[in-house]
Amino acid sequence: RSLFQENIVRNMTFCDEFIIVTNKDFKFIVESQMRALQGVHYRIIVEECSKKTAIPVTAAAMACGEKEDILVISSDALIEGYEYQNDMIESKKLVEAGKIILHGIKPARARSRFAYVIGLGENVTKFVYRPDEETASDLMKIENCYWNTGIIMCNAGVLLEDIRIVS
């Protein structure tokens, strides 16, 4: 199986339906790989060109309906171990309380190609998108600094309301 398929299988426990946002160049690859996972419910939102994360996640949240909970994952994340399952179960509880959960992992080394999240528990105090090498090294010195995994769990309505507030 591909990394994309592994991510689908890993999250089948948490998702009744997958809404997959992909670039038009990958639509047929996605369809083929989803057909191989017989019986998985999914919809595809096709982007003409890449819009990074916020716009596709907003589109997916709108497609879900405001009462649905959503789990955002990147198609190429390699996540191993049992902690993931437990983290998703705990995240679901926080989502039911109206929280937006952004998962991070402790960085192994300074990397300028990753985004960083600074915070503790439920409080994100800073988000740094792909810092330069010097800033990445400085971030490594902060105790509560994490790489952004791109894994987000939240209620679609809560997310859409927060987007309305900040836009």
Short mmCIF file of C-alpha atoms in Angstrom, two decimals:
data_model
loop_
_atom_site.label_atom_id
_atom_site.label_comp_id
_atom_site.label_asym_id
_atom_site.label_seq_id
_atom_site.Cartn_x
_atom_site.Cartn_y
_atom_site.Cartn_z
CA ARG A 1 0.00 0.00 0.00
CA SER A 2 1.05 3.60 -0.58
CA LEU A 3 1.54 6.12 2.23
CA PHE A 4 -1.75 7.68 1.13
CA GLN A 5 -3.55 4.34 1.53
CA GLU A 6 -1.84 3.67 4.87
CA ASN A 7 -3.15 7.01 6.15
CA ILE A 8 -6.68 6.13 5.05
CA VAL A 9 -6.51 2.68 6.69
CA ARG A 10 -4.96 4.11 9.90
CA ASN A 11 -7.86 6.55 10.24
CA MET A 12 -10.80 4.35 9.21
CA THR A 13 -11.64 3.88 12.89
CA PHE A 14 -12.15 7.62 13.26
CA CYS A 15 -13.84 8.52 9.97
CA ASP A 16 -17.18 7.51 8.46
CA GLU A 17 -16.28 9.24 5.22
CA PHE A 18 -13.12 10.72 3.78
CA ILE A 19 -13.15 14.03 1.95
CA ILE A 20 -9.96 14.11 -0.05
CA VAL A 21 -8.66 17.40 -1.40
CA THR A 22 -6.18 16.89 -4.19
CA ASN A 23 -4.66 18.65 -7.14
CA LYS A 24 -6.22 17.90 -10.51
CA ASP A 25 -3.01 16.13 -11.55
CA PHE A 26 -3.52 13.49 -8.82
CA LYS A 27 -7.28 12.96 -9.06
CA PHE A 28 -7.08 9.71 -11.02
CA ILE A 29 -4.31 8.33 -8.81
CA VAL A 30 -6.41 9.08 -5.72
CA GLU A 31 -9.49 7.49 -7.26
CA SER A 32 -7.54 4.38 -8.20
CA GLN A 33 -6.01 4.01 -4.75
CA MET A 34 -9.36 4.57 -3.02
CA ARG A 35 -11.07 1.95 -5.21
CA ALA A 36 -8.45 -0.52 -4.03
CA LEU A 37 -9.71 0.08 -0.47
CA GLN A 38 -13.11 -1.39 -1.24
CA GLY A 39 -16.05 -0.12 0.75
CA VAL A 40 -14.43 3.10 2.04
CA HIS A 41 -16.77 6.07 1.64
CA TYR A 42 -15.11 9.14 0.16
CA ARG A 43 -15.56 12.31 -1.85
CA ILE A 44 -12.89 14.15 -3.77
CA ILE A 45 -12.51 17.93 -3.99
CA VAL A 46 -10.26 18.81 -6.91
CA GLU A 47 -8.04 21.89 -6.84
CA GLU A 48 -6.95 23.42 -10.12
CA CYS A 49 -3.73 24.47 -8.42
CA SER A 50 -2.32 23.91 -4.94
CA LYS A 51 -3.78 26.21 -2.27
CA LYS A 52 -1.65 24.98 0.65
CA THR A 53 -3.77 24.00 3.69
CA ALA A 54 -6.28 26.64 4.83
CA ILE A 55 -8.43 26.91 1.70
CA PRO A 56 -8.77 23.14 1.08
CA VAL A 57 -9.52 22.47 4.75
CA THR A 58 -12.17 25.20 4.68
CA ALA A 59 -13.70 23.67 1.53
CA ALA A 60 -13.76 20.23 3.16
CA ALA A 61 -15.36 21.65 6.34
CA MET A 62 -18.03 23.32 4.23
CA ALA A 63 -18.65 20.06 2.37
CA CYS A 64 -19.12 18.20 5.67
CA GLY A 65 -21.70 20.33 7.31
CA GLU A 66 -21.24 22.29 10.50
CA LYS A 67 -22.22 19.50 12.92
CA GLU A 68 -19.62 17.04 11.66
CA ASP A 69 -16.22 16.51 13.25
CA ILE A 70 -13.28 16.52 10.87
CA LEU A 71 -9.81 15.03 10.94
CA VAL A 72 -7.25 16.65 8.66
CA ILE A 73 -4.19 14.60 7.74
CA SER A 74 -1.55 14.98 5.07
CA SER A 75 -1.44 12.27 2.47
CA ASP A 76 2.22 11.46 3.02
CA ALA A 77 2.56 11.43 6.81
CA LEU A 78 4.38 8.41 8.19
CA ILE A 79 3.10 7.80 11.71
CA GLU A 80 4.03 4.69 13.60
CA GLY A 81 3.15 3.31 17.02
CA TYR A 82 0.15 2.92 19.26
CA GLU A 83 0.30 6.45 20.65
CA TYR A 84 -1.47 7.75 17.55
CA GLN A 85 -4.67 5.82 18.31
CA ASN A 86 -4.71 7.05 21.90
CA ASP A 87 -4.02 10.63 20.80
CA MET A 88 -6.96 10.51 18.39
CA ILE A 89 -9.29 9.18 21.11
CA GLU A 90 -8.19 11.97 23.48
CA SER A 91 -8.50 14.54 20.70
CA LYS A 92 -12.07 13.45 20.02
CA LYS A 93 -12.98 14.20 23.65
CA LEU A 94 -11.50 17.70 23.35
CA VAL A 95 -13.28 18.29 20.03
CA GLU A 96 -16.58 17.42 21.73
CA ALA A 97 -15.77 20.24 24.17
CA GLY A 98 -15.40 22.69 21.26
CA LYS A 99 -11.61 22.64 20.91
CA ILE A 100 -9.54 22.65 17.72
CA ILE A 101 -6.68 20.19 18.09
CA LEU A 102 -3.38 20.68 16.25
CA HIS A 103 -0.97 17.80 16.73
CA GLY A 104 2.74 18.35 17.02
CA ILE A 105 5.78 16.17 17.59
CA LYS A 106 8.98 17.04 19.41
CA PRO A 107 11.55 18.01 16.78
CA ALA A 108 14.59 15.80 16.41
CA ARG A 109 16.68 18.64 14.94
CA ALA A 110 16.28 22.11 13.52
CA ARG A 111 14.70 22.00 10.06
CA SER A 112 13.69 25.03 8.03
CA ARG A 113 11.28 23.06 5.83
CA PHE A 114 8.83 22.34 8.68
CA ALA A 115 6.39 24.61 10.48
CA TYR A 116 6.71 24.88 14.25
CA VAL A 117 4.07 25.16 16.96
CA ILE A 118 4.84 26.60 20.38
CA GLY A 119 2.49 25.88 23.23
CA LEU A 120 1.52 23.55 25.99
CA GLY A 121 -1.53 21.33 26.17
CA GLU A 122 -4.53 23.16 24.81
CA ASN A 123 -2.81 26.50 24.32
CA VAL A 124 -0.91 27.26 21.13
CA THR A 125 0.92 30.52 21.67
CA LYS A 126 2.80 30.77 18.39
CA PHE A 127 2.91 29.21 14.93
CA VAL A 128 6.08 29.65 12.85
CA TYR A 129 5.81 28.65 9.21
CA ARG A 130 9.05 27.30 7.75
CA PRO A 131 11.57 29.48 9.58
CA ASP A 132 15.09 30.10 8.33
CA GLU A 133 17.83 27.84 9.74
CA GLU A 134 18.87 30.29 12.48
CA THR A 135 15.29 30.75 13.71
CA ALA A 136 14.71 26.98 13.58
CA SER A 137 17.80 26.49 15.78
CA ASP A 138 16.51 29.09 18.23
CA LEU A 139 13.10 27.38 18.33
CA MET A 140 14.76 24.10 19.29
CA LYS A 141 15.80 25.74 22.59
CA ILE A 142 12.17 26.32 23.57
CA GLU A 143 10.85 23.51 25.77
CA ASN A 144 7.30 23.50 24.41
CA CYS A 145 8.18 23.71 20.73
CA TYR A 146 6.92 21.09 18.27
CA TRP A 147 6.95 20.36 14.56
CA ASN A 148 3.50 20.84 13.06
CA THR A 149 2.36 17.41 11.86
CA GLY A 150 -0.48 18.83 9.79
CA ILE A 151 -2.92 16.69 11.76
CA ILE A 152 -5.92 18.69 12.90
CA MET A 153 -9.11 17.44 14.54
CA CYS A 154 -12.07 19.74 15.14
CA ASN A 155 -15.74 20.30 14.60
CA ALA A 156 -16.44 21.74 11.14
CA GLY A 157 -18.76 24.42 12.55
CA VAL A 158 -16.23 25.52 15.18
CA LEU A 159 -13.51 25.74 12.52
CA LEU A 160 -15.71 27.69 10.10
CA GLU A 161 -16.73 30.12 12.85
CA ASP A 162 -13.08 30.72 13.79
CA ILE A 163 -12.26 31.32 10.13
CA ARG A 164 -15.13 33.86 9.92
CA ILE A 165 -13.77 35.65 13.00
CA VAL A 166 -10.19 35.98 11.73
CA SER A 167 -11.05 36.85 8.12
#
